[in-house]
Coordinates of C-alpha atoms in Angstrom, one line a residue:
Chain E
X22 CA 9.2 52.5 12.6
X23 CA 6.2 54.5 13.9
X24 CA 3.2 52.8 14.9
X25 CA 4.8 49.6 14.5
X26 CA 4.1 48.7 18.2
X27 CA 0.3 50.0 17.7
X28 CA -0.3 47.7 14.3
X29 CA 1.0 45.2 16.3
X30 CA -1.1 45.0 19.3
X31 CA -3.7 44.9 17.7
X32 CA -3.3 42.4 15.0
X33 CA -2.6 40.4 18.6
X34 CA -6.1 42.2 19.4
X35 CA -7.4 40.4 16.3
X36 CA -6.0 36.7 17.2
X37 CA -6.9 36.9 20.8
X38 CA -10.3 35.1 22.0
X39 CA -12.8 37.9 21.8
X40 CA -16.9 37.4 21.6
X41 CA -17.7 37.6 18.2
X42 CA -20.0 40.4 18.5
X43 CA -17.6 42.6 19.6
X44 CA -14.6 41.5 18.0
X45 CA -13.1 45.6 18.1
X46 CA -14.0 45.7 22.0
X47 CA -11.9 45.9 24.4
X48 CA -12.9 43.1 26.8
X49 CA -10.8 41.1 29.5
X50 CA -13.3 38.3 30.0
X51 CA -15.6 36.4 27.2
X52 CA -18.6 35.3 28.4
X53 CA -19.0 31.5 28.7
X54 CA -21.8 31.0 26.7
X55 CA -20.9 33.5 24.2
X56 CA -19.9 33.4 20.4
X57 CA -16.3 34.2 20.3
X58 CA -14.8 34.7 17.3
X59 CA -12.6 31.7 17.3
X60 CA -16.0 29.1 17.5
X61 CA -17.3 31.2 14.6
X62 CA -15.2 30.1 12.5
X63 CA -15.0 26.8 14.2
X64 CA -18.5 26.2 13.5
X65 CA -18.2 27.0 9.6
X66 CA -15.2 24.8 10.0
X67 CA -17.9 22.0 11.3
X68 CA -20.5 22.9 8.3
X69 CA -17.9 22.4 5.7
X70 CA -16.1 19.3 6.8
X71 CA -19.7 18.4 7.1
X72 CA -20.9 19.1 4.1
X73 CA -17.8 17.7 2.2
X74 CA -18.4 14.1 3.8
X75 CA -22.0 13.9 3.2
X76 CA -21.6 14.8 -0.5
X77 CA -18.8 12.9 -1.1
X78 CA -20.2 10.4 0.7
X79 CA -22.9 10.5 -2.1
X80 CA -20.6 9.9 -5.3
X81 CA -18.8 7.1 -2.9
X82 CA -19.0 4.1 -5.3
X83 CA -17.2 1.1 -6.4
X84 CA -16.3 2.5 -9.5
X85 CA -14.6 5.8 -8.1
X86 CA -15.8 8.5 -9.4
X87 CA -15.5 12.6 -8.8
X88 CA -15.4 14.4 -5.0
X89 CA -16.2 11.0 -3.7
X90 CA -12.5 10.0 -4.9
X91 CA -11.1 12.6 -2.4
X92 CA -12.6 11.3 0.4
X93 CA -11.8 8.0 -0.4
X94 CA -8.4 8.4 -0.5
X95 CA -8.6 10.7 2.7
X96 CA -10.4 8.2 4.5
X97 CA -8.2 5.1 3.3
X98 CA -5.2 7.2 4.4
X99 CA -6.3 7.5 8.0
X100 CA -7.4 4.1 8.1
X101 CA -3.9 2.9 7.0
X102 CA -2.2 5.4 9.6
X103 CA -4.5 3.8 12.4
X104 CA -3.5 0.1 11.5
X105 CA 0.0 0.9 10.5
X106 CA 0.2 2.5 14.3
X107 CA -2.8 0.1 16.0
X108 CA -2.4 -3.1 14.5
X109 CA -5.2 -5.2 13.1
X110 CA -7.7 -4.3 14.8
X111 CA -6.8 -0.3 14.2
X112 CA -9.4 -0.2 11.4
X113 CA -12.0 0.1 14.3
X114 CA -10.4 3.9 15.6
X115 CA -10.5 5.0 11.9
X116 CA -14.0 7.3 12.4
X117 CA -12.5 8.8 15.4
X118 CA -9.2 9.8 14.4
X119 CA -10.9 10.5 11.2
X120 CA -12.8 12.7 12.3
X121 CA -10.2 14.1 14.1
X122 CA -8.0 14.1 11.4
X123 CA -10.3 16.3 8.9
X124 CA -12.0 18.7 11.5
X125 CA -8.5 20.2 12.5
X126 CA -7.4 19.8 8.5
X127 CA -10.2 22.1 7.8
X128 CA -10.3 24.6 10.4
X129 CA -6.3 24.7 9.7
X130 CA -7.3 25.7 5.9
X131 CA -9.8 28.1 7.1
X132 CA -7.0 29.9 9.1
X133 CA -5.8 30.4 5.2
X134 CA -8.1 32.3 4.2
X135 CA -7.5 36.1 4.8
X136 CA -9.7 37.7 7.5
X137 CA -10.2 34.8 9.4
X138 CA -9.3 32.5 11.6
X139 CA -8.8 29.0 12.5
X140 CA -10.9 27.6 14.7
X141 CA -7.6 25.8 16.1
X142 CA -5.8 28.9 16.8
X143 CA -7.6 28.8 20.1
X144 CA -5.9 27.2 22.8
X145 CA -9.4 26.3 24.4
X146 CA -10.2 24.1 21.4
X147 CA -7.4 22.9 20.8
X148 CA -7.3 22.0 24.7
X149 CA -10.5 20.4 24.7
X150 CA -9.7 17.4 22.0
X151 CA -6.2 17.1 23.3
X152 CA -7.9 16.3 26.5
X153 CA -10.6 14.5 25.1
X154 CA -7.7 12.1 23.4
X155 CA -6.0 11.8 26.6
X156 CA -8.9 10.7 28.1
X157 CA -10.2 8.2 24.7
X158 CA -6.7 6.3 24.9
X159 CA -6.6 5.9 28.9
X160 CA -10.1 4.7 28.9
X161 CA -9.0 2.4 25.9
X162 CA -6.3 1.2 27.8
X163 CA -7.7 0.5 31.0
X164 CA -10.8 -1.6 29.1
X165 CA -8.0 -3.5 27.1
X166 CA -5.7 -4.3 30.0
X167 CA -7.4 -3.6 33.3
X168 CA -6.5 -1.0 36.0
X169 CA -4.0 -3.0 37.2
X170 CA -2.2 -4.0 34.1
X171 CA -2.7 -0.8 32.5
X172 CA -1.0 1.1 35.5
X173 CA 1.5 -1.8 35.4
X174 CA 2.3 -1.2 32.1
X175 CA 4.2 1.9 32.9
X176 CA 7.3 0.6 34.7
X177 CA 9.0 -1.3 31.8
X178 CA 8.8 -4.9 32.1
X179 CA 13.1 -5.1 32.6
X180 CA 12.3 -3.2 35.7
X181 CA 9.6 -5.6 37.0
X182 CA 11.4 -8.5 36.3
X183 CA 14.6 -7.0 38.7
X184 CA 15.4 -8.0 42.3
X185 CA 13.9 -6.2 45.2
X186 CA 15.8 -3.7 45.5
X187 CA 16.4 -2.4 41.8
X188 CA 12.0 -3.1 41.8
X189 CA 10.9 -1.0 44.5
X190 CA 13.9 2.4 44.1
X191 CA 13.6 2.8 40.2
X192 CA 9.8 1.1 39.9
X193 CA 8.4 4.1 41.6
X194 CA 10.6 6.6 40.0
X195 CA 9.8 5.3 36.4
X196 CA 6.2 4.6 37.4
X197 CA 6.3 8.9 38.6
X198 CA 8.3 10.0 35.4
X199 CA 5.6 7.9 33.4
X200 CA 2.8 9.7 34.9
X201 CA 4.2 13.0 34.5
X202 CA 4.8 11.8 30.4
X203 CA 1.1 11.0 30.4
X204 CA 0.0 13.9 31.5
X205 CA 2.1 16.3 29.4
X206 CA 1.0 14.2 26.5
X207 CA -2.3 16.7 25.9
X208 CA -0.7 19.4 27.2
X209 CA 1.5 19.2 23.9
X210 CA -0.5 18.1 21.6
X211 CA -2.8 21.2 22.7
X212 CA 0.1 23.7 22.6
X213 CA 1.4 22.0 19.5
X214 CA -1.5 22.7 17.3
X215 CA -2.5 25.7 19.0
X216 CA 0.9 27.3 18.6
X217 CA 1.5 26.8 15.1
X218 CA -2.0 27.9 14.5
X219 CA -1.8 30.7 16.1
X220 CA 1.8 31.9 15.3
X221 CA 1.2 31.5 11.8
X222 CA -1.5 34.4 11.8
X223 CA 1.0 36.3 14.1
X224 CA 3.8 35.8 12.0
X225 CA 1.8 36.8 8.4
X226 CA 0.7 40.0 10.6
X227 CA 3.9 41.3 11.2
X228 CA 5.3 41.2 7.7
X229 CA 1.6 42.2 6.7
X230 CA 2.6 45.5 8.8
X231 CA 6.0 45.4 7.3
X232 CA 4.6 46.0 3.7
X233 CA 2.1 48.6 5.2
X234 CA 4.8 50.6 7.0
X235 CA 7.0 50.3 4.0
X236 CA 4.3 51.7 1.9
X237 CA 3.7 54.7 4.0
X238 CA 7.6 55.6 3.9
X239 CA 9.5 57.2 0.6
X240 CA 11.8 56.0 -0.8
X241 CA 14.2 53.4 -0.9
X242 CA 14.2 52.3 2.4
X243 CA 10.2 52.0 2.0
X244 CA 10.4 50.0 -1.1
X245 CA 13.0 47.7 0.5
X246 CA 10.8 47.3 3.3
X247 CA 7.4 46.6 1.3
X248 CA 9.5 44.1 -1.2
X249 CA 10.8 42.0 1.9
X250 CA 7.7 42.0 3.7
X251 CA 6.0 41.0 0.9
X252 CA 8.5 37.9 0.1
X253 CA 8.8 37.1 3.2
X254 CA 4.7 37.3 3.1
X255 CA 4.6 34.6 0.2
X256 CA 7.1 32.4 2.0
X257 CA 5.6 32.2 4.8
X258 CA 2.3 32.2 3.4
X259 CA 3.3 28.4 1.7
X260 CA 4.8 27.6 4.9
X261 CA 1.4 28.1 6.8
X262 CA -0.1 26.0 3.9
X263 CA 2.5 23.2 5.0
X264 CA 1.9 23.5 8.4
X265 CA -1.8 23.5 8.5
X266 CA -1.3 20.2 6.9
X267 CA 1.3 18.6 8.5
X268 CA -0.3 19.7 12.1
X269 CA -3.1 18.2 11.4
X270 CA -1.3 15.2 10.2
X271 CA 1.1 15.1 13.7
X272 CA -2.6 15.5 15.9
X273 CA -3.6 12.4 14.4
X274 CA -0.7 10.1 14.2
X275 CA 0.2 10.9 17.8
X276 CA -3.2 10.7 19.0
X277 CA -2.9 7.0 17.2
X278 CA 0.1 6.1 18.5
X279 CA -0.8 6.9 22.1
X280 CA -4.4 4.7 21.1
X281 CA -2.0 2.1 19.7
X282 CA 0.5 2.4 22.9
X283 CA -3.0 1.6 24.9
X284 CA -3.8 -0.9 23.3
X285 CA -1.0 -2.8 23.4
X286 CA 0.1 -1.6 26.6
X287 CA 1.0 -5.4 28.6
X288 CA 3.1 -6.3 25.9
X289 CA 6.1 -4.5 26.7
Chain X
X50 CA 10.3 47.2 21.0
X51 CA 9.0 44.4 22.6
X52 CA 8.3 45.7 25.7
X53 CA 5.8 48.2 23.8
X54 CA 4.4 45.8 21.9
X55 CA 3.1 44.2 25.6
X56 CA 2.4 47.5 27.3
X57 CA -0.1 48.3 24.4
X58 CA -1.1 44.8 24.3
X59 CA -2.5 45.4 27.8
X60 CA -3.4 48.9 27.0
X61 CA -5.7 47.1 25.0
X62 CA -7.3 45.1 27.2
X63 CA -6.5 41.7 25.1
X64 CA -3.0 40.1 25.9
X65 CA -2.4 36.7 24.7
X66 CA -3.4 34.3 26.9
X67 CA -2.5 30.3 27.6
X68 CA -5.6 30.2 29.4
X69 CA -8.4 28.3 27.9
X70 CA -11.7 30.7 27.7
X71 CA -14.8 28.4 28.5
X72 CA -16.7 29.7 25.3
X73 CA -14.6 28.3 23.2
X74 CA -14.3 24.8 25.4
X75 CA -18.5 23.9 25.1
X76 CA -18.6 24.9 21.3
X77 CA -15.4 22.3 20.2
X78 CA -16.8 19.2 22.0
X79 CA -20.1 19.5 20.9
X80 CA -19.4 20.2 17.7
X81 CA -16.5 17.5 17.4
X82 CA -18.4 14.7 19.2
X83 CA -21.8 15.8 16.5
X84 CA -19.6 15.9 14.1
X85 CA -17.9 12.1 15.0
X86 CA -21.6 10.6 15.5
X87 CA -22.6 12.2 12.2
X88 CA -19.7 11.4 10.1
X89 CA -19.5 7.8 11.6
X90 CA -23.1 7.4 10.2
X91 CA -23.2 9.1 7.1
X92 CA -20.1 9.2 6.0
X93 CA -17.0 7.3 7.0
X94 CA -19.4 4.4 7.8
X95 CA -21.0 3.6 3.5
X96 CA -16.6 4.9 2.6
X97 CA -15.8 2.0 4.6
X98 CA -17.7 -0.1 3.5
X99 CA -17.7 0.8 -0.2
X100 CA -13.4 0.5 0.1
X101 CA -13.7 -3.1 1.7
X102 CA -16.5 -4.1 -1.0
X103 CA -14.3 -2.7 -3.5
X104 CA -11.4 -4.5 -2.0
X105 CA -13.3 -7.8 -2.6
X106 CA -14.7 -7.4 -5.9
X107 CA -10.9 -6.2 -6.8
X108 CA -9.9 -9.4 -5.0
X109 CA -13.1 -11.8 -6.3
X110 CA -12.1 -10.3 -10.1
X111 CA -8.4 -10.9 -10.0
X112 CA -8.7 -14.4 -8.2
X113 CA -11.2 -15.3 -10.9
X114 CA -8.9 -14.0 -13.5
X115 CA -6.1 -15.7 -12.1
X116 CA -8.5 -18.6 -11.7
X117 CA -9.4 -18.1 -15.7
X118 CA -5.1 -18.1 -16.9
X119 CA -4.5 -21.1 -15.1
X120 CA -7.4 -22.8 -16.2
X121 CA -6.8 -21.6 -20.1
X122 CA -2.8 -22.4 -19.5
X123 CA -4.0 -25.9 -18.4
X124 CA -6.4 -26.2 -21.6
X125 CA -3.5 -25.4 -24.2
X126 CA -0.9 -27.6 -22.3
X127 CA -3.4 -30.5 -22.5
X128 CA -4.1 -29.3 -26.1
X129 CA -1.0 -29.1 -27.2
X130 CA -0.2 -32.7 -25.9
X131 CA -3.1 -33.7 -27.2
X132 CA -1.9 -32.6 -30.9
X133 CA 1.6 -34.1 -29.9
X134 CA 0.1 -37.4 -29.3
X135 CA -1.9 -37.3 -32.1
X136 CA 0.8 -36.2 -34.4
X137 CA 2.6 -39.2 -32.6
X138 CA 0.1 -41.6 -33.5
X139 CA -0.5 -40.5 -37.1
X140 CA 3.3 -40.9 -37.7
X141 CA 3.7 -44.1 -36.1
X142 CA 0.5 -45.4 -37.9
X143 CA 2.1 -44.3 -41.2
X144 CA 5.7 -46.0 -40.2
X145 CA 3.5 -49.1 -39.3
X146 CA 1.4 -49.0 -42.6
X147 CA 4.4 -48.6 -44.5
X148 CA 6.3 -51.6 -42.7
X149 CA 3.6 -53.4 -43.2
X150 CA 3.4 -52.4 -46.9
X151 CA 7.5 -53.2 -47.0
X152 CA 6.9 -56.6 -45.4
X153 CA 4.4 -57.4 -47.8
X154 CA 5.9 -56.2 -51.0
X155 CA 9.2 -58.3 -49.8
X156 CA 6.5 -61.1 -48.9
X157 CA 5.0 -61.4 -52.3
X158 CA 8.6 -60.7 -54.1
X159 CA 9.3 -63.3 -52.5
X160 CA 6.6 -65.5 -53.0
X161 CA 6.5 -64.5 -56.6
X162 CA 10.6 -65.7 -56.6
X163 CA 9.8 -69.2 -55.5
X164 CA 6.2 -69.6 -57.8
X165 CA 8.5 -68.7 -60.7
X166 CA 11.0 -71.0 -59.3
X167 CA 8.9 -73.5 -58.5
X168 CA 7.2 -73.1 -62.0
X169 CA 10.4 -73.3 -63.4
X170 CA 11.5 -76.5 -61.7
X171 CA 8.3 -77.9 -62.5
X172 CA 8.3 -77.3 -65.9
X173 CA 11.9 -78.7 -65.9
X174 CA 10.9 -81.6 -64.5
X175 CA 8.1 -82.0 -66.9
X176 CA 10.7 -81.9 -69.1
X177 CA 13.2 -83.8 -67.9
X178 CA 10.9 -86.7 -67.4
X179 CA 9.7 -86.3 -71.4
X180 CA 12.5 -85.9 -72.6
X181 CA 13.5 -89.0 -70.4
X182 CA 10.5 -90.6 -71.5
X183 CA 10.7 -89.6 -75.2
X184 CA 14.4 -90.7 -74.7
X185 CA 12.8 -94.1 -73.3
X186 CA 10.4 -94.4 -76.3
X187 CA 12.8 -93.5 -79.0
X188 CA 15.4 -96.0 -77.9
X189 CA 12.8 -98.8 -77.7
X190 CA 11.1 -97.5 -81.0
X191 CA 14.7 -97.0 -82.6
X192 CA 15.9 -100.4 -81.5
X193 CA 12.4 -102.3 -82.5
X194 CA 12.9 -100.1 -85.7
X195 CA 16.2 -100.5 -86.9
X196 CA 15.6 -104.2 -86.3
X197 CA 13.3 -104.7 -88.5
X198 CA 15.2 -102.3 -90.5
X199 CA 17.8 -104.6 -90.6
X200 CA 15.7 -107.2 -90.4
X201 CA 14.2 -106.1 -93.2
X202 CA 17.5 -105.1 -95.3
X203 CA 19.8 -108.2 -94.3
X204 CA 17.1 -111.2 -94.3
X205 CA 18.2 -113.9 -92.4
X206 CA 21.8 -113.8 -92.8
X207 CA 22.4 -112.5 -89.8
X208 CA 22.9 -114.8 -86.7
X209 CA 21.1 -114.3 -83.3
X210 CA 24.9 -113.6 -82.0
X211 CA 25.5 -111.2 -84.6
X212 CA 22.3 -109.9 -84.0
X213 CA 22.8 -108.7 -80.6
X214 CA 25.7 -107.4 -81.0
X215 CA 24.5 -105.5 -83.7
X216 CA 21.9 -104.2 -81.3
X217 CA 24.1 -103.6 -78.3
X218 CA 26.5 -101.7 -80.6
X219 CA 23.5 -99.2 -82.3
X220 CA 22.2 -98.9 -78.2
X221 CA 25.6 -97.9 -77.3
X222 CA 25.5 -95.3 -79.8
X223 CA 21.9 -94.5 -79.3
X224 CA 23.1 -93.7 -75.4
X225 CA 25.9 -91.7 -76.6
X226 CA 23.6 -89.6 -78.3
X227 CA 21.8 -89.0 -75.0
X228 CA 25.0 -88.5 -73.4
X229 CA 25.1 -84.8 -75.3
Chain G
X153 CA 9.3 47.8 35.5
X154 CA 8.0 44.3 36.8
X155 CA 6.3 44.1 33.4
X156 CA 9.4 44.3 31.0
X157 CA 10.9 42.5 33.2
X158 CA 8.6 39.3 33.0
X159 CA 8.0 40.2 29.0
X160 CA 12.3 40.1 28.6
X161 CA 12.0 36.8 31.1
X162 CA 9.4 35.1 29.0
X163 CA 12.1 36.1 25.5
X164 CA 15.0 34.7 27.2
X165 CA 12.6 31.6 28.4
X166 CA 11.7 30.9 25.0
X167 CA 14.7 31.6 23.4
X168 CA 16.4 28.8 25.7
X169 CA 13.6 26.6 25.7
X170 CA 13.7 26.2 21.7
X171 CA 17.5 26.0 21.4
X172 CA 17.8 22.3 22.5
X173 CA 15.0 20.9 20.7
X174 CA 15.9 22.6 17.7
X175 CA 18.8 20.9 17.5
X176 CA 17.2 17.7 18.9
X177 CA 14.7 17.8 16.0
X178 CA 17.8 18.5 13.4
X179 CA 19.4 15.3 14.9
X180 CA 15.8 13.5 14.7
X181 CA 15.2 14.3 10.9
X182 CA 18.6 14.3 10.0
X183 CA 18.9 10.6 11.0
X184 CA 15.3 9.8 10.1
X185 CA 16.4 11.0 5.9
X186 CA 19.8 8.8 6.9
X187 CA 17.8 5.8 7.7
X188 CA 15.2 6.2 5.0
X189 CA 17.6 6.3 2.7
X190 CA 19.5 3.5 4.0
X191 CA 16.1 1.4 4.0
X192 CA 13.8 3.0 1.7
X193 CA 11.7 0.1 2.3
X194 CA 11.3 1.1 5.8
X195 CA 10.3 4.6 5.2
X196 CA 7.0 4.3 6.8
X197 CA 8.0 3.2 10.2
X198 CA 10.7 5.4 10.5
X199 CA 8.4 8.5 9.5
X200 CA 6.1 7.6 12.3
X201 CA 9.3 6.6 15.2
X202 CA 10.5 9.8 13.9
X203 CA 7.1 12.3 14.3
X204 CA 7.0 10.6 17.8
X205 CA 10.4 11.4 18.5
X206 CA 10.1 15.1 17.5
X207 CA 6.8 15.1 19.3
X208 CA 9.1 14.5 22.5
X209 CA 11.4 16.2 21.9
X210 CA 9.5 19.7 20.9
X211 CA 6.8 19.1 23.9
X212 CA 10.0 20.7 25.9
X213 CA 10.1 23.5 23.7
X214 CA 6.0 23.8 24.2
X215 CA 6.6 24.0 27.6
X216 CA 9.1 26.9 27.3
X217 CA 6.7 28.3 24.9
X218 CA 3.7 28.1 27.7
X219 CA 6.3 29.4 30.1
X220 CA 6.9 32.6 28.0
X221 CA 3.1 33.0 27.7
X222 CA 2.4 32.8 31.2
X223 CA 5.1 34.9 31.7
X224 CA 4.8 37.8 29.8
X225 CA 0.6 37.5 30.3

């Protein structure tokens, strides 16, 4: 099990925020207004998404037809999340969570590819648009329901509706434990994705070194070794395929559900 | 093992960190909020539309086809009561034409029973009232006849009593005769 | 020491952290498959009740995963 503990650090090396430049460096602080190599990829991420839309967007027709097909069904899939979770008038959030939605999908699938990385597997994106929701869906429901109501809206109505005294000792406890839910909202939808993201690299790097370190032992042992590793490197390769999916899926239904739980804040 | 692992992690100068860097925070809003603004123009903006106009025309075809059955199910219905009406008509003018053929066969039957009757009375009568007549003219003819027959035969010997008699008694016979 | 220390703290942190919402999120879609089966008709809403329900329930576990970060950092 030599050099197990080396290999390891510095696959860890490999997934932690580094400038892009100098990837193999050893350096404790990026820059702020550097490339790291996380926005690297996030940036390709940004060119293909892009680029996918605004061809697709091309062949988009009413006789369906090619690429254009995919995007159809892509975009009529979100739109049906944000009105099944919205209501009505959900159609309108579509281009957000959308585009929400399809930037995370592909910088997930980008994380795939061997070698590099996904531009979600940084907690400071990932961060970013979790707070950016937080802040979309507040603002939402303030506009919809006023300061008042909106802030209302998070002691339950049963508790409202109670005498004095059950109003004014569990009001301010819900209305606290509310707050507190609110807040952790980004913080988990940032450490969701970012987690998965990033664990999923970690995870394919240590059976990775599994394989290698079997390969450079004789014997059985060392063909055991690269034969699990390399299993478990399959398995877990289709899991990260699953998950990059499905985490891009959970951003956007939460981050419609909390829109929808705006919106429709004063009604219960 | 563990405890290595983060004792070179350190050694190298990279350990994982929960901490956001700031390169990575300016890069992901600009390039999401770009990417919103362009996609909501370019992209997800002619999808949208293109899915609801697709929606319609699906709508506007089926409506119309729906539109077309009902109107074509209407048609046949009224067609097909059409062609029962028709065939009721034909039938009932053919029941009527051959009643009124019936009627008039039995009418001129009949008619033709009471002209032959009637021509048959008629011409009984006819002869009735000869024979009656000839009857008439033979008795007078006979009577004038066989008295000058005997007139003739017997002279004069016979007396105006006798005479009649002898009359009466060849009219009596003469009757019997048209008794038969 | 006071490294290992934290790095064994932030293990043990984790560890704990994910055992309750692991099984929380085996209750969750275990119920979730119960009810979709019962209603198959009603698969939609339960899928999204249920991916908010797991959200929930796994932001504790996020937070024992942030823990062990911070920790062993």
């Amino acid at each position: 099990m030599d050099g197990f503990a080396e290999k390891l650090a510095s696959k860890l090396h490999h997934y932690s925020v580094l400038p892009f430049s100098d990837v193999n460096g050893t350096v404790d602080a990026v820059d702020p207004f550097v490339l790291t190599n996380y926005t690297f990829f996030l940036i390709i991420a940004f060119v293909i998404t892009l680029a996918f839309f605004l061809v697709a967007a091309r062949r988009v027709s009413i006789v369906p037809q090619g690429i254009g097909q995919v995007a159809e069904a892509g975009y009529e899939f979100i739109r049906n999340l944000c009105v099944d979770n919205m209501g009505k008038d959900g159609a309108k959030y579509a281009p957000f969570i959308g585009t929400l939605f399809f930037f995370i999908l592909f910088n997930n699938v980008i994380g795939l590819v061997p070698g590099a990385l996904p531009g979600t597997g940084s907690i400071g994106v990932t961060a970013t648009w979790a707070l950016m929701v937080f802040i979309v869906y507040n603002a939402i429901g303030f506009k919809k329901n006023g300061v008042i109501g909106y802030l209302k809206s998070f002691v339950p109505s049963g508790v409202r509706e109670m005498g004095p005294g059950g109003r004014f000792t569990l009001g301010p406890f819900i209305f606290v434990l509310e707050l507190v839910g609110h807040f952790l909202r980004p913080l988990t939808l940032a450490v969701r994705l970012y987690a998965n993201m990033f664990a999923g690299g970690i995870i394919l790097g240590i059976f990775g070194i599994f394989m290698i370190l079997g390969a450079q032992q004789l014997g059985a042992l060392g063909i055991t070794m690269t034969g699990f590793g390399f299993m478990m490197l399959v398995i877990m390769y289709g899991f990260k395929v699953f998950v990059a999916f499905i985490q891009a899926y959970v951003f956007a239904i939460l981050t419609s559900v909390y829109i929808g739980g705006a919106l429709h804040a004063s009604e219960h | 093992m563990f405890v290595g692992v983060a004792y070179a992690a350190e050694e190298g100068g990279s350990s994982i960190s929960v901490v956001p860097v700031l390169a990575d925070i300016w890069p992901s809003i600009l390039a999401f909020l770009l990417l919103f603004f362009l996609l909501r123009k370019f992209a997800f903006g002619p999808i949208s539309s293109t899915l609801d106009k697709r929606a319609a025309t699906i709508k506007e075809s089926l409506e119309k086809a729906e539109q077309t059955k009902v109107e074509a199910e209407r048609m046949l219905e009224e067609y097909k009561q059409q062609m029962a009406e028709a065939r009721g008509e034909a039938g009932k003018v053919i029941e009527q034409g051959r009643k009124v053929a019936e009627s008039m066969k039995a009418e001129i039957v009949a008619q033709a029973n009471k002209d032959a009757e009637a021509i048959v009375a008629k011409a009984h009568e006819a002869m009735e009232a000869e024979k009656k007549a000839a009857i008439g003219e033979l008795q007078a003819s006979v009577a004038d006849l066989s008295v000058a027959v005997a007139g003739k035969l017997i002279g004069e010997k016979l007396s105006t009593a006798d005479h009649a008699s002898l009359i009466e008694k060849y009219v009596a016979e003469v009757g019997s005769l048209n008794d038969n | 020491m006071e490294g290992s220390l934290n790095v064994l703290g932030a293990g043990i942190a984790y560890g704990l952290a994910a055992f309750g919402p692991g099984l929380g999120i085996g209750i969750i879609g275990g119920k979730a498959v119960e009810a979709m089966a019962r209603q198959p008709e009603m698969a939609g809403k339960v899928q999204t009740t249920m991916f908010i329900a797991i959200a929930f329930t796994e932001a504790l576990a996020l937070l024992g995963f942030v823990l062990a970060l911070i920790l062993s950092a």
